[in-house]
Tab-separated table of C-alpha atoms and ligand atoms in Angstrom:
chain	number	residue	atom	x	y	z
A	8	MET	CA	6.004	11.116	9.290
A	9	LEU	CA	5.077	7.699	10.560
A	10	ARG	CA	4.407	8.675	14.130
A	11	GLY	CA	2.170	6.914	16.555
A	12	LEU	CA	2.074	3.467	14.986
A	13	PHE	CA	1.848	0.616	17.407
A	14	LYS	CA	1.118	3.023	20.239
A	15	ARG	CA	0.116	0.222	22.533
A	16	VAL	CA	3.323	-1.666	21.949
A	17	GLY	CA	5.328	1.359	22.958
A	18	ALA	CA	3.108	1.918	25.970
A	19	VAL	CA	3.654	-1.637	27.188
A	20	LEU	CA	7.396	-1.204	27.055
A	21	ARG	CA	7.573	2.266	28.504
A	22	GLY	CA	8.439	2.379	32.128
A	23	ARG	CA	9.121	-1.330	32.498
A	24	ALA	CA	12.319	-2.071	34.328
A	25	ILE	CA	12.493	-5.825	33.988
A	26	VAL	CA	11.662	-8.415	31.388
A	27	ASP	CA	9.310	-11.063	32.692
A	28	ASP	CA	6.490	-13.235	31.409
A	29	GLU	CA	3.982	-10.589	32.260
A	30	LEU	CA	5.741	-8.059	30.061
A	31	LEU	CA	5.975	-10.519	27.183
A	32	GLU	CA	2.314	-11.401	27.523
A	33	SER	CA	1.254	-7.764	27.478
A	34	LEU	CA	3.465	-7.310	24.453
A	35	GLU	CA	1.727	-10.139	22.634
A	36	GLU	CA	-1.650	-8.580	23.375
A	37	ALA	CA	-0.441	-5.197	22.234
A	38	LEU	CA	0.819	-6.641	18.961
A	39	ILE	CA	-2.536	-8.296	18.318
A	40	GLY	CA	-4.242	-5.022	19.200
A	41	ALA	CA	-2.081	-3.345	16.560
A	42	ASP	CA	-3.358	-5.787	13.888
A	43	VAL	CA	-0.533	-8.299	13.951
A	44	SER	CA	-2.240	-11.676	13.426
A	45	ALA	CA	-2.445	-13.838	16.536
A	46	PRO	CA	-0.144	-16.626	15.266
A	47	LEU	CA	2.463	-14.107	14.170
A	48	ALA	CA	2.278	-12.181	17.459
A	49	MET	CA	2.822	-15.447	19.329
A	50	GLU	CA	5.755	-16.327	17.123
A	51	MET	CA	7.325	-12.901	17.552
A	52	VAL	CA	6.995	-13.003	21.314
A	53	ASP	CA	8.415	-16.533	21.472
A	54	GLU	CA	11.404	-15.322	19.541
A	55	LEU	CA	11.755	-12.366	21.836
A	56	ARG	CA	11.618	-14.659	24.831
A	57	GLU	CA	14.435	-16.720	23.384
A	58	ALA	CA	16.413	-13.671	22.445
A	59	THR	CA	16.087	-12.227	25.919
A	60	GLU	CA	17.345	-15.462	27.410
A	61	HIS	CA	20.244	-15.963	25.031
A	62	GLN	CA	21.345	-12.373	24.758
A	63	HIS	CA	20.729	-11.674	28.439
A	64	ILE	CA	18.345	-8.864	27.701
A	65	THR	CA	16.998	-7.728	31.015
A	66	ASP	CA	15.280	-4.422	30.369
A	67	ALA	CA	12.487	-3.066	28.251
A	68	GLU	CA	14.919	-1.036	26.152
A	69	GLY	CA	16.602	-4.264	25.103
A	70	VAL	CA	13.260	-5.831	24.227
A	71	LYS	CA	12.350	-2.798	22.197
A	72	GLN	CA	15.572	-3.046	20.239
A	73	ALA	CA	15.161	-6.770	19.656
A	74	LEU	CA	11.594	-6.216	18.463
A	75	GLN	CA	12.636	-3.407	16.144
A	76	GLU	CA	15.349	-5.578	14.665
A	77	ARG	CA	12.845	-8.348	14.081
A	78	VAL	CA	10.438	-5.988	12.338
A	79	VAL	CA	13.201	-4.598	10.123
A	80	ALA	CA	14.304	-8.131	9.247
A	81	MET	CA	10.754	-8.996	8.212
A	82	LEU	CA	10.003	-5.870	6.220
A	83	GLN	CA	13.290	-4.766	4.707
A	84	PRO	CA	13.289	-7.469	2.028
A	85	LEU	CA	9.988	-6.006	0.814
A	86	GLU	CA	11.275	-2.450	0.397
A	87	GLU	CA	11.338	-1.713	-3.297
A	88	PRO	CA	10.991	1.347	-5.531
A	89	LEU	CA	8.346	1.641	-8.239
A	90	ASN	CA	9.092	-0.143	-11.500
A	91	ILE	CA	9.859	2.361	-14.217
A	92	ALA	CA	9.795	0.926	-17.721
A	93	ALA	CA	12.892	1.243	-19.890
A	94	GLU	CA	10.543	1.877	-22.761
A	95	PRO	CA	7.955	4.530	-21.839
A	96	PRO	CA	5.193	5.001	-21.018
A	97	THR	CA	5.324	3.222	-17.699
A	98	VAL	CA	1.793	1.943	-17.094
A	99	ILE	CA	0.544	1.821	-13.517
A	100	LEU	CA	-2.804	0.266	-12.611
A	101	VAL	CA	-4.043	1.339	-9.213
A	102	LEU	CA	-6.236	-1.327	-7.634
A	103	GLY	CA	-8.147	-1.869	-4.438
A	104	VAL	CA	-11.572	-2.267	-2.873
A	105	ASN	CA	-13.789	0.768	-2.527
A	106	GLY	CA	-12.754	3.628	-0.343
A	107	VAL	CA	-9.203	2.521	0.440
A	108	GLY	CA	-7.644	5.630	-1.088
A	109	LYS	CA	-6.960	4.741	-4.733
A	110	THR	CA	-7.882	8.047	-6.316
A	111	THR	CA	-6.104	10.135	-3.694
A	112	SER	CA	-3.035	7.926	-4.061
A	113	ILE	CA	-3.098	8.496	-7.819
A	114	ALA	CA	-2.974	12.236	-7.232
A	115	LYS	CA	-0.022	11.678	-4.911
A	116	LEU	CA	1.748	9.521	-7.479
A	117	ALA	CA	1.164	12.093	-10.205
A	118	TYR	CA	2.537	14.818	-7.945
A	119	HIS	CA	5.548	12.634	-7.115
A	120	PHE	CA	6.279	12.030	-10.806
A	121	LYS	CA	5.906	15.703	-11.627
A	122	GLN	CA	8.396	16.517	-8.885
A	123	GLN	CA	10.773	14.131	-10.637
A	124	GLY	CA	10.344	16.053	-13.870
A	125	ARG	CA	8.183	13.409	-15.497
A	126	LYS	CA	5.005	13.944	-17.468
A	127	PRO	CA	2.236	11.779	-16.004
A	128	LEU	CA	-1.138	11.184	-17.626
A	129	LEU	CA	-4.164	10.050	-15.627
A	130	ALA	CA	-6.697	7.580	-16.996
A	131	ALA	CA	-10.170	7.850	-15.463
A	132	ALA	CA	-10.920	4.138	-15.704
A	133	ASP	CA	-13.230	4.099	-12.717
A	134	THR	CA	-16.242	4.594	-14.932
A	135	PHE	CA	-18.490	2.868	-12.450
A	136	ARG	CA	-18.885	5.046	-9.382
A	137	ALA	CA	-20.860	8.267	-9.744
A	138	ALA	CA	-18.569	11.316	-9.649
A	139	ALA	CA	-15.376	9.241	-9.756
A	140	ILE	CA	-14.312	10.870	-13.009
A	141	GLU	CA	-14.966	14.366	-11.703
A	142	GLN	CA	-12.997	13.578	-8.546
A	143	LEU	CA	-9.996	12.553	-10.624
A	144	GLU	CA	-10.379	15.658	-12.791
A	145	VAL	CA	-10.207	17.876	-9.733
A	146	TRP	CA	-6.992	16.162	-8.708
A	147	ALA	CA	-5.522	16.437	-12.206
A	148	GLU	CA	-6.175	20.160	-12.099
A	149	ARG	CA	-4.578	20.547	-8.674
A	150	VAL	CA	-1.530	18.514	-9.614
A	151	GLY	CA	-1.343	20.136	-13.025
A	152	CYS	CA	-1.406	17.087	-15.258
A	153	ASP	CA	-3.494	15.783	-18.128
A	154	ILE	CA	-6.319	13.306	-17.861
A	155	VAL	CA	-8.072	11.013	-20.324
A	156	ARG	CA	-11.724	10.344	-19.654
A	157	GLN	CA	-14.915	9.100	-21.196
A	158	LYS	CA	-18.466	9.163	-19.897
A	159	GLN	CA	-19.597	7.403	-16.747
A	160	GLY	CA	-20.519	3.829	-17.586
A	161	ALA	CA	-18.052	3.649	-20.485
A	162	ASP	CA	-15.828	0.603	-20.909
A	163	SER	CA	-12.921	1.102	-18.526
A	164	ALA	CA	-10.558	-0.864	-20.760
A	165	ALA	CA	-11.381	1.536	-23.588
A	166	VAL	CA	-10.354	4.460	-21.368
A	167	VAL	CA	-7.032	2.779	-20.669
A	168	TYR	CA	-6.605	2.135	-24.390
A	169	ASP	CA	-7.230	5.827	-25.140
A	170	ALA	CA	-4.825	6.874	-22.425
A	171	ILE	CA	-2.000	4.692	-23.743
A	172	GLN	CA	-2.535	6.038	-27.266
A	173	ALA	CA	-2.603	9.606	-25.947
A	174	ALA	CA	0.547	9.037	-23.899
A	175	LYS	CA	2.411	7.696	-26.913
A	176	ALA	CA	1.200	10.536	-29.132
A	177	ARG	CA	1.894	13.333	-26.652
A	178	GLY	CA	5.032	12.029	-25.001
A	179	HIS	CA	3.731	11.225	-21.519
A	180	ASP	CA	6.158	8.906	-19.785
A	181	VAL	CA	3.792	7.566	-17.115
A	182	VAL	CA	0.139	6.523	-17.376
A	183	ILE	CA	-1.621	6.119	-14.038
A	184	CYS	CA	-4.971	4.353	-14.244
A	185	ASP	CA	-7.717	4.780	-11.682
A	186	THR	CA	-9.944	1.720	-11.382
A	187	ALA	CA	-13.297	1.041	-9.771
A	188	GLY	CA	-13.379	-0.270	-6.242
A	189	ARG	CA	-16.710	-1.952	-6.536
A	190	LEU	CA	-18.835	-3.286	-9.354
A	191	HIS	CA	-22.075	-5.210	-9.036
A	192	THR	CA	-20.151	-8.244	-7.981
A	193	LYS	CA	-16.573	-9.039	-7.147
A	194	VAL	CA	-16.467	-11.317	-10.175
A	195	ASN	CA	-17.374	-8.362	-12.412
A	196	LEU	CA	-14.665	-6.239	-10.867
A	197	MET	CA	-11.973	-8.849	-11.359
A	198	GLU	CA	-13.116	-9.520	-14.937
A	199	GLU	CA	-12.965	-5.814	-15.689
A	200	LEU	CA	-9.441	-5.598	-14.274
A	201	LYS	CA	-8.356	-8.593	-16.338
A	202	LYS	CA	-9.744	-6.924	-19.435
A	203	ILE	CA	-7.774	-3.751	-18.673
A	204	GLY	CA	-4.729	-5.963	-18.238
A	205	ARG	CA	-5.239	-7.502	-21.655
A	206	VAL	CA	-5.482	-4.077	-23.278
A	207	VAL	CA	-2.204	-3.005	-21.674
A	208	GLN	CA	-0.554	-6.230	-22.794
A	209	ARG	CA	-1.759	-5.734	-26.356
A	210	GLU	CA	-0.855	-2.048	-26.614
A	211	MET	CA	2.451	-2.136	-24.754
A	212	GLY	CA	3.636	-5.647	-25.559
A	213	ARG	CA	4.036	-6.252	-21.835
A	214	GLU	CA	1.973	-6.367	-18.698
A	215	ALA	CA	1.273	-3.163	-16.774
A	216	ASP	CA	4.574	-2.206	-15.163
A	217	GLU	CA	2.877	-1.831	-11.805
A	218	ARG	CA	-0.330	-3.401	-10.561
A	219	LEU	CA	-0.342	-1.413	-7.386
A	220	LEU	CA	-2.766	-2.581	-4.731
A	221	VAL	CA	-3.862	0.088	-2.283
A	222	ILE	CA	-4.501	-1.177	1.237
A	223	ASP	CA	-6.150	0.948	3.899
A	224	ALA	CA	-3.913	0.595	6.956
A	225	THR	CA	-6.936	0.869	9.228
A	226	THR	CA	-8.854	-2.109	7.772
A	227	GLY	CA	-7.347	-4.801	9.941
A	228	GLN	CA	-7.114	-8.474	9.089
A	229	ASN	CA	-9.425	-8.241	6.074
A	230	ALA	CA	-6.507	-6.684	4.201
A	231	VAL	CA	-5.048	-10.184	3.907
A	232	ASN	CA	-8.081	-11.331	1.892
A	233	GLN	CA	-7.811	-8.290	-0.333
A	234	VAL	CA	-4.175	-9.016	-1.133
A	235	ARG	CA	-5.020	-12.638	-1.843
A	236	GLU	CA	-7.959	-11.909	-4.137
A	237	PHE	CA	-6.288	-9.225	-6.224
A	238	SER	CA	-3.115	-11.294	-6.465
A	239	GLN	CA	-5.018	-14.269	-7.777
A	240	ALA	CA	-7.019	-12.213	-10.250
A	241	VAL	CA	-4.455	-9.834	-11.739
A	242	GLY	CA	-1.121	-10.372	-10.042
A	243	VAL	CA	-0.066	-7.582	-7.704
A	244	THR	CA	3.424	-6.104	-8.213
A	245	GLY	CA	3.431	-3.845	-5.201
A	246	LEU	CA	1.474	-2.479	-2.278
A	247	LEU	CA	0.686	1.089	-1.389
A	248	ILE	CA	-0.377	1.346	2.246
A	249	ALA	CA	-2.700	4.327	2.601
A	250	LYS	CA	-3.950	6.062	5.747
A	251	LEU	CA	-1.002	5.127	7.926
A	252	ASP	CA	-1.495	8.517	9.562
A	253	GLY	CA	-4.973	7.511	10.669
A	254	THR	CA	-4.000	4.503	12.715
A	255	ALA	CA	-2.162	3.703	15.901
A	256	LYS	CA	-1.814	0.202	14.486
A	257	GLY	CA	0.137	-0.715	11.386
A	258	GLY	CA	0.717	-4.321	12.399
A	259	ILE	CA	-1.198	-5.392	9.319
A	260	LEU	CA	2.010	-4.762	7.349
A	261	LEU	CA	3.719	-7.506	9.324
A	262	THR	CA	0.811	-9.859	8.834
A	263	ILE	CA	0.828	-9.212	5.089
A	264	ALA	CA	4.616	-9.542	4.917
A	265	ARG	CA	4.341	-12.896	6.661
A	266	GLU	CA	1.826	-14.261	4.144
A	267	PHE	CA	2.941	-12.780	0.842
A	268	ALA	CA	6.224	-11.869	-0.780
A	269	ILE	CA	4.812	-8.730	-2.363
A	270	PRO	CA	6.949	-5.581	-2.220
A	271	ILE	CA	5.644	-2.694	-0.140
A	272	LYS	CA	6.423	0.277	-2.331
A	273	LEU	CA	4.820	3.343	-0.829
A	274	VAL	CA	2.940	4.632	2.152
A	275	GLY	CA	0.292	7.334	2.231
A	276	ASN	CA	0.046	9.380	5.368
A	277	GLY	CA	-2.442	12.138	4.765
A	278	GLU	CA	-5.050	13.502	2.399
A	279	LYS	CA	-2.836	15.922	0.482
A	280	MET	CA	-0.935	15.184	-2.702
A	281	GLN	CA	2.370	15.635	-0.884
A	282	ASP	CA	1.516	12.903	1.645
A	283	LEU	CA	3.255	9.981	-0.009
A	284	GLN	CA	6.563	8.410	0.912
A	285	PRO	CA	8.616	5.436	-0.098
A	286	PHE	CA	8.206	2.582	2.336
A	287	LEU	CA	11.254	2.282	4.595
A	288	ALA	CA	11.307	-0.669	6.981
A	289	LYS	CA	13.679	0.975	9.416
A	290	GLU	CA	11.630	4.119	9.684
A	291	PHE	CA	8.504	2.042	10.132
A	292	ALA	CA	10.113	0.010	12.930
A	293	GLU	CA	11.312	3.140	14.668
A	294	GLY	CA	7.878	4.741	14.327
A	295	MET	CA	6.374	1.802	16.202
A	296	PHE	CA	7.341	3.162	19.580
A	297	ASP	CA	6.903	6.914	19.226
B	1773	GTP	N1	-5.882	10.268	6.499
B	1773	GTP	C1	-5.767	9.805	5.257
B	1773	GTP	N2	-6.829	9.779	4.455
B	1773	GTP	C2	-6.683	9.298	3.201
B	1773	GTP	C3	-5.435	8.826	2.725
B	1773	GTP	N3	-5.611	8.393	1.453
B	1773	GTP	C4	-6.919	8.627	1.162
B	1773	GTP	N4	-7.567	9.157	2.202
B	1773	GTP	C5	-9.005	9.518	2.304
B	1773	GTP	O1	-9.802	8.360	2.108
B	1773	GTP	C6	-11.030	8.695	1.480
B	1773	GTP	C7	-11.237	7.827	0.245
B	1773	GTP	O2	-10.229	8.149	-0.691
B	1773	GTP	P1	-10.349	7.855	-2.240
B	1773	GTP	O3	-9.030	8.205	-2.832
B	1773	GTP	O4	-11.542	8.515	-2.818
B	1773	GTP	O5	-10.553	6.283	-2.210
B	1773	GTP	P2	-10.902	5.317	-3.429
B	1773	GTP	O6	-10.257	4.023	-3.143
B	1773	GTP	O7	-10.557	5.956	-4.707
B	1773	GTP	O8	-12.487	5.210	-3.274
B	1773	GTP	P3	-13.539	4.635	-4.392
B	1773	GTP	O9	-13.189	5.287	-5.681
B	1773	GTP	O10	-14.874	5.067	-3.878
B	1773	GTP	O11	-13.371	3.165	-4.409
B	1773	GTP	C8	-10.934	10.182	1.147
B	1773	GTP	O12	-11.625	10.895	2.133
B	1773	GTP	C9	-9.440	10.484	1.220
B	1773	GTP	O13	-9.158	11.805	1.570
B	1773	GTP	C10	-4.301	8.841	3.626
B	1773	GTP	O14	-3.180	8.434	3.330
B	1773	GTP	N5	-4.540	9.347	4.872
B	1774	MG	MG1	-11.642	6.297	-6.421
């Protein structure tokens, strides 16, 4: 589960009997150390200071509760399940810079849909990186689902086109599209994604039901730029936060929540296909102090 996030925050609070400026200052540092942006950490601690004064909170346990409540209040509005189209196939584009966990997350999604009794189809539309197609094929085999592929270097939008046609012909209700994390330039990447988007629009009569941006929870503040760039280029419908198991941080979720009103749909917490969970603000807030 989501253990060990915000370790430092928990450590600051543990064993403190009284609430004083020193405690609040250490808390602010701990939040920044856990990837909460500096302005947000300051704001959160100011609020806590006020809350402790008004609600006569005198011990660390009270501060912990107030902080948890604040985190839940920030993140709960962003909790949202995946969009499933009324008219199948649901088309999911999985986006993100290189190495964040896109392909692994696709395997997890496919596994999740299979568990639900659905019939997912994978589209190997990362035609750029060497061995990307083979990697997705290995996952398709493990999960036990079909995959549509072309050769490396093929037009990724053409792969998505093929996959949508195949899904319609063979009754797949979900198409999950892998995409490249890096092309020669960022401009190329965004243009390629836009082209895929146009193909989906043309073939489905609507935009992709999910443009799911994968964020690596260990990346730190740069995640904010990633959300901004993909949002501007293709419009992001939801976030999947991968590698939450690999970090004692997790504050980047708060920073992102502060800047964007994009739903956080799922979290990945391991390298296996089972390691995917819906994002739950309350669980996240509770995990902060374990
Ligand atoms: N611990 C942990 N590792 C993960 C998680 N998700 C992915 N990984 C690992 O991250 C590495 C990169 O994963 P990929 O799925 O290949 O990432 P990608 O975004 O598809 O990478 P490119 O296709 O090269 O852009 C692999 O070693 C995965 O096992 C996660 O939730 N937790
Ligand atoms: Mg990949």
